[in-house]
mmCIF file of C-alpha atoms in Angstrom:
data_model
loop_
_atom_site.group_PDB
_atom_site.id
_atom_site.type_symbol
_atom_site.label_atom_id
_atom_site.label_comp_id
_atom_site.label_asym_id
_atom_site.label_seq_id
_atom_site.Cartn_x
_atom_site.Cartn_y
_atom_site.Cartn_z
ATOM 1 C CA MET P 1 121.819 156.717 19.976
ATOM 2 C CA HIS P 2 122.355 155.719 23.822
ATOM 3 C CA THR P 3 123.819 152.371 24.929
ATOM 4 C CA LYS P 4 122.580 150.556 27.533
ATOM 5 C CA THR P 5 125.425 149.228 29.863
ATOM 6 C CA THR P 6 125.267 146.931 32.694
ATOM 7 C CA PRO P 7 126.886 148.362 36.046
ATOM 8 C CA LEU P 8 129.928 146.576 37.464
ATOM 9 C CA PRO P 9 128.603 145.551 40.513
ATOM 10 C CA LEU P 10 125.362 143.870 38.768
ATOM 11 C CA LEU P 11 127.725 142.377 36.206
ATOM 12 C CA ALA P 12 129.827 140.811 38.493
ATOM 13 C CA ALA P 13 126.407 139.463 40.416
ATOM 14 C CA LEU P 14 125.652 138.059 37.003
ATOM 15 C CA LEU P 15 128.678 136.104 36.506
ATOM 16 C CA LEU P 16 128.670 134.989 40.310
ATOM 17 C CA THR P 17 125.309 133.502 39.739
ATOM 18 C CA CYS P 18 126.570 131.743 36.443
ATOM 19 C CA ALA P 19 129.783 130.334 37.962
ATOM 20 C CA CYS P 20 127.345 128.950 41.029
ATOM 21 C CA ALA P 21 124.983 126.943 38.349
ATOM 22 C CA GLY P 22 127.923 125.572 36.862
ATOM 23 C CA VAL P 23 129.169 124.416 40.124
ATOM 24 C CA GLN P 24 125.776 122.928 40.679
ATOM 25 C CA ALA P 25 125.169 120.956 37.608
ATOM 26 C CA GLN P 26 128.766 119.049 37.924
ATOM 27 C CA GLY P 27 128.859 115.667 39.451
ATOM 28 C CA ILE P 28 131.687 114.414 41.807
ATOM 29 C CA TYR P 29 133.534 111.389 40.100
ATOM 30 C CA ARG P 30 135.474 108.794 41.555
ATOM 31 C CA ILE P 31 138.568 107.665 39.869
ATOM 32 C CA VAL P 32 140.714 104.652 40.516
ATOM 33 C CA GLY P 33 144.213 104.661 39.156
ATOM 34 C CA PRO P 34 146.106 101.835 37.483
ATOM 35 C CA ASP P 35 148.129 101.727 40.653
ATOM 36 C CA GLY P 36 144.334 101.329 42.634
ATOM 37 C CA LYS P 37 144.555 104.745 43.904
ATOM 38 C CA VAL P 38 141.330 106.360 44.108
ATOM 39 C CA THR P 39 140.950 110.026 43.574
ATOM 40 C CA PHE P 40 138.073 112.270 43.088
ATOM 41 C CA SER P 41 137.342 114.804 40.658
ATOM 42 C CA ASP P 42 134.518 117.425 39.409
ATOM 43 C CA ARG P 43 135.894 116.513 35.907
ATOM 44 C CA PRO P 44 135.000 113.140 34.563
ATOM 45 C CA PRO P 45 137.358 110.753 33.666
ATOM 46 C CA ALA P 46 138.385 109.288 30.421
ATOM 47 C CA ASP P 47 135.917 106.652 30.935
ATOM 48 C CA ALA P 48 132.742 108.376 29.980
ATOM 49 C CA GLY P 49 130.634 105.537 31.678
ATOM 50 C CA ALA P 50 132.027 106.383 35.187
ATOM 51 C CA LYS P 51 129.080 107.815 37.574
ATOM 52 C CA PRO P 52 129.112 110.226 40.161
ATOM 53 C CA ARG P 53 130.330 108.649 43.472
ATOM 54 C CA ALA P 54 130.568 109.838 47.329
ATOM 55 C CA VAL P 55 134.015 111.215 48.825
ATOM 56 C CA GLU P 56 136.248 108.383 50.154
ATOM 57 C CA PRO P 57 134.824 107.760 53.992
ATOM 58 C CA VAL P 58 137.061 108.677 56.804
ATOM 59 C CA ALA P 59 136.701 106.532 60.293
ATOM 60 C CA PRO P 60 134.179 108.001 62.104
ATOM 61 C CA ALA P 61 134.816 108.840 66.075
ATOM 62 C CA ALA P 62 133.862 106.537 68.698
ATOM 63 C CA ALA P 63 131.487 109.249 69.942
ATOM 64 C CA ALA P 64 129.750 110.211 66.849
ATOM 65 C CA ALA P 65 129.447 106.637 66.252
ATOM 66 C CA GLY P 66 127.409 106.448 69.975
ATOM 67 C CA ALA P 67 125.548 109.604 69.072
ATOM 68 C CA ASN P 68 123.907 108.086 65.635
ATOM 69 C CA GLY P 69 122.725 104.922 67.445
ATOM 70 C CA ALA P 70 118.946 106.121 67.432
ATOM 71 C CA LEU P 71 119.141 107.028 64.073
ATOM 72 C CA PRO P 72 116.781 105.412 61.417
ATOM 73 C CA TYR P 73 119.043 102.476 59.958
ATOM 74 C CA GLU P 74 119.807 104.013 56.186
ATOM 75 C CA LEU P 75 120.469 107.557 57.677
ATOM 76 C CA ARG P 76 122.913 105.709 60.323
ATOM 77 C CA GLN P 77 124.670 103.868 57.693
ATOM 78 C CA VAL P 78 125.570 107.184 55.411
ATOM 79 C CA ALA P 79 126.399 108.992 58.967
ATOM 80 C CA SER P 80 128.861 106.361 60.073
ATOM 81 C CA ARG P 81 130.577 105.882 56.397
ATOM 82 C CA PHE P 82 130.624 110.033 55.780
ATOM 83 C CA PRO P 83 130.542 111.725 59.311
ATOM 84 C CA VAL P 84 129.969 115.556 58.849
ATOM 85 C CA THR P 85 131.740 118.029 61.046
ATOM 86 C CA LEU P 86 131.508 121.542 60.865
ATOM 87 C CA TYR P 87 133.520 124.245 61.906
ATOM 88 C CA THR P 88 132.211 127.586 62.768
ATOM 89 C CA GLY P 89 133.076 131.036 64.464
ATOM 90 C CA ASP P 90 130.937 133.881 66.485
ATOM 91 C CA ASN P 91 129.245 136.697 64.272
ATOM 92 C CA CYS P 92 129.675 134.038 61.011
ATOM 93 C CA GLN P 93 126.559 134.824 58.902
ATOM 94 C CA PRO P 94 128.071 132.164 56.247
ATOM 95 C CA CYS P 95 128.304 129.541 59.235
ATOM 96 C CA THR P 96 124.705 130.054 60.467
ATOM 97 C CA ALA P 97 123.769 129.225 56.796
ATOM 98 C CA ALA P 98 125.578 125.848 56.709
ATOM 99 C CA ARG P 99 124.328 124.947 60.056
ATOM 100 C CA ASN P 100 120.632 125.595 58.805
ATOM 101 C CA LEU P 101 121.210 123.587 55.856
ATOM 102 C CA LEU P 102 122.581 120.385 57.494
ATOM 103 C CA SER P 103 119.656 120.950 59.774
ATOM 104 C CA ALA P 104 117.124 121.327 57.480
ATOM 105 C CA ARG P 105 118.121 118.037 55.574
ATOM 106 C CA GLY P 106 118.302 116.154 58.856
ATOM 107 C CA VAL P 107 122.002 115.757 58.626
ATOM 108 C CA PRO P 108 123.639 114.591 61.932
ATOM 109 C CA PHE P 109 126.561 116.778 62.387
ATOM 110 C CA THR P 110 129.322 117.413 65.025
ATOM 111 C CA GLU P 111 130.098 121.541 65.606
ATOM 112 C CA ARG P 112 133.364 122.635 66.491
ATOM 113 C CA THR P 113 134.019 126.282 67.376
ATOM 114 C CA VAL P 114 136.887 128.316 66.613
ATOM 115 C CA SER P 115 137.615 131.160 68.933
ATOM 116 C CA SER P 116 140.761 131.002 70.499
ATOM 117 C CA ASN P 117 144.300 131.350 69.548
ATOM 118 C CA GLU P 118 144.843 127.617 69.999
ATOM 119 C CA ASP P 119 141.523 127.088 67.866
ATOM 120 C CA ILE P 120 142.842 128.959 64.852
ATOM 121 C CA ALA P 121 146.132 127.432 64.807
ATOM 122 C CA ALA P 122 144.396 124.226 64.897
ATOM 123 C CA LEU P 123 142.297 124.905 62.216
ATOM 124 C CA GLN P 124 145.273 126.349 59.872
ATOM 125 C CA ARG P 125 146.626 123.299 60.561
ATOM 126 C CA LEU P 126 143.580 120.967 59.566
ATOM 127 C CA SER P 127 142.209 123.068 56.530
ATOM 128 C CA GLY P 128 145.440 125.060 55.368
ATOM 129 C CA SER P 129 143.491 128.611 56.078
ATOM 130 C CA THR P 130 141.721 130.048 58.994
ATOM 131 C CA GLY P 131 138.510 131.086 56.839
ATOM 132 C CA LEU P 132 135.035 129.907 58.319
ATOM 133 C CA PRO P 133 132.875 128.072 57.902
ATOM 134 C CA PHE P 134 134.840 125.191 57.049
ATOM 135 C CA GLY P 135 133.270 121.674 56.919
ATOM 136 C CA THR P 136 134.236 118.102 56.220
ATOM 137 C CA ILE P 137 132.155 115.193 55.021
ATOM 138 C CA GLY P 138 133.650 111.972 55.155
ATOM 139 C CA GLY P 139 137.202 112.786 53.520
ATOM 140 C CA GLN P 140 136.120 115.842 51.729
ATOM 141 C CA GLN P 141 136.899 119.201 52.851
ATOM 142 C CA LEU P 142 134.593 122.008 52.135
ATOM 143 C CA SER P 143 136.111 125.773 52.553
ATOM 144 C CA GLY P 144 133.532 128.922 52.644
ATOM 145 C CA PHE P 145 130.069 128.055 52.176
ATOM 146 C CA SER P 146 128.008 127.592 49.091
ATOM 147 C CA GLU P 147 124.609 125.934 49.279
ATOM 148 C CA GLN P 148 124.904 124.345 45.845
ATOM 149 C CA GLU P 149 128.378 122.982 46.767
ATOM 150 C CA TRP P 150 127.553 121.466 50.030
ATOM 151 C CA SER P 151 124.256 120.095 48.765
ATOM 152 C CA GLN P 152 126.153 118.198 46.052
ATOM 153 C CA TYR P 153 128.270 116.619 48.190
ATOM 154 C CA LEU P 154 125.574 115.728 50.554
ATOM 155 C CA ASP P 155 123.773 114.131 47.916
ATOM 156 C CA ALA P 156 127.082 112.175 46.803
ATOM 157 C CA ALA P 157 127.492 110.814 49.999
ATOM 158 C CA GLY P 158 123.848 109.763 50.264
ATOM 159 C CA TYR P 159 122.014 111.904 52.681
ATOM 160 C CA PRO P 160 118.459 112.204 52.321
ATOM 161 C CA GLN P 161 117.071 115.111 50.864
ATOM 162 C CA GLN P 162 114.295 115.608 53.432
ATOM 163 C CA SER P 163 114.845 115.324 57.415
ATOM 164 C CA GLN P 164 114.352 111.732 58.672
ATOM 165 C CA LEU P 165 115.673 112.509 61.999
ATOM 166 C CA PRO P 166 113.351 111.180 64.902
ATOM 167 C CA ARG P 167 111.537 113.485 66.787
ATOM 168 C CA ASN P 168 113.453 113.730 70.166
ATOM 169 C CA HIS P 169 116.790 113.821 68.171
ATOM 170 C CA ARG P 170 118.438 116.557 69.748
ATOM 171 C CA GLN P 171 121.843 117.766 68.114
ATOM 172 C CA PRO P 172 125.229 117.815 70.412
ATOM 173 C CA ALA P 173 126.010 121.057 71.576
ATOM 174 C CA ALA P 174 129.174 122.905 69.848
ATOM 175 C CA THR P 175 132.522 122.123 71.374
ATOM 176 C CA PRO P 176 135.531 124.256 71.096
ATOM 177 C CA LEU P 177 137.978 122.612 68.463
ATOM 178 C CA VAL P 178 140.875 122.598 70.886
ATOM 179 C CA ALA P 179 139.777 121.208 74.281
ATOM 180 C CA VAL P 180 139.888 123.630 77.136
ATOM 181 C CA LYS P 181 142.359 122.797 79.254
ATOM 182 C CA ALA P 182 141.424 122.210 83.148
ATOM 183 C CA ALA P 183 142.808 124.761 85.761
ATOM 184 C CA GLU P 184 145.900 123.178 87.387
ATOM 185 C CA PRO P 185 145.176 122.521 91.241
ATOM 186 C CA ALA P 186 146.967 124.990 93.442
ATOM 187 C CA ALA P 187 149.988 123.493 95.079
ATOM 188 C CA ALA P 188 150.092 122.166 98.423
ATOM 189 C CA THR P 189 150.799 123.819 101.324
ATOM 190 C CA ALA P 190 153.816 123.016 102.739
ATOM 191 C CA PRO P 191 152.850 121.921 106.540
ATOM 192 C CA ALA P 192 154.118 124.464 109.171
ATOM 193 C CA PRO P 193 157.367 123.632 110.982
ATOM 194 C CA ALA P 194 156.925 121.908 114.389
ATOM 195 C CA ALA P 195 157.535 124.236 117.210
ATOM 196 C CA PRO P 196 161.076 123.477 118.838
ATOM 197 C CA SER P 197 160.144 121.536 121.942
ATOM 198 C CA VAL P 198 160.860 122.851 125.008
ATOM 199 C CA ARG P 199 163.304 120.857 127.798
ATOM 200 C CA THR P 200 161.767 121.155 131.144
ATOM 201 C CA PRO P 201 164.744 122.036 133.599
ATOM 202 C CA PRO P 202 165.245 119.485 136.426
ATOM 203 C CA PRO P 203 163.353 120.028 139.545
ATOM 204 C CA VAL P 204 165.288 122.008 142.451
ATOM 205 C CA THR P 205 165.689 119.993 145.170
ATOM 206 C CA ASP P 206 166.468 122.304 148.338
ATOM 207 C CA GLY P 207 168.653 121.160 150.993
ATOM 208 C CA PRO P 208 171.962 119.005 150.965
ATOM 209 C CA THR P 209 172.042 115.855 148.873
ATOM 210 C CA PRO P 210 175.084 113.384 147.906
ATOM 211 C CA SER P 211 176.691 115.687 145.216
ATOM 212 C CA ASN P 212 175.949 118.657 146.876
ATOM 213 C CA PRO P 213 176.528 118.198 150.967
ATOM 214 C CA ALA P 214 176.264 121.639 151.619
ATOM 215 C CA GLY P 215 173.094 122.336 150.014
ATOM 216 C CA ILE P 216 174.211 125.516 148.255
ATOM 217 C CA ARG P 217 171.696 126.793 145.763
ATOM 218 C CA PHE P 218 173.237 128.063 142.378
#
């Protein structure tokens, strides 16, 4: 009698699939403590009647607010309360998948690229790691890419399932995480020293003068 065994790589893939399904089924809960402090968790609070809520928003940047001015009213309200920022790198397939998800759902987002040493150091300070992609939805940080997880937080924030972006909407170009410093202007060339003035000798006067009665020339 032969016992059929599941190959280890296939078993790991099945376990990973189950784990992703479990994450998808969970909600994000807004918990207000006795001191009024608000926290968010994927575990329900003691109050079973609590409803899943979106993460706490952060104040949007002025540039993002201006870019959202032409959006439909409801989408503009969501984007203002829960702005989305995506941090990407070169040759990063998960970064492309995250970008495609946001674009397919019509989520206005800001993209920041991480390529220089300064970018990497800034990402480390911001997220606590150097892994990409990295994203923020309001105050919620998302490390790595899981379509189920990202969709869950986008749903909680109130972003529509299907794009509502105007046809003429253009996604702003990606910019480096750390702004590139402009080249310093070359030092001003010191002015050339002025040529020494040449003193013109007094004209020679032939013949006797009051100070030289004999007219002797030296």
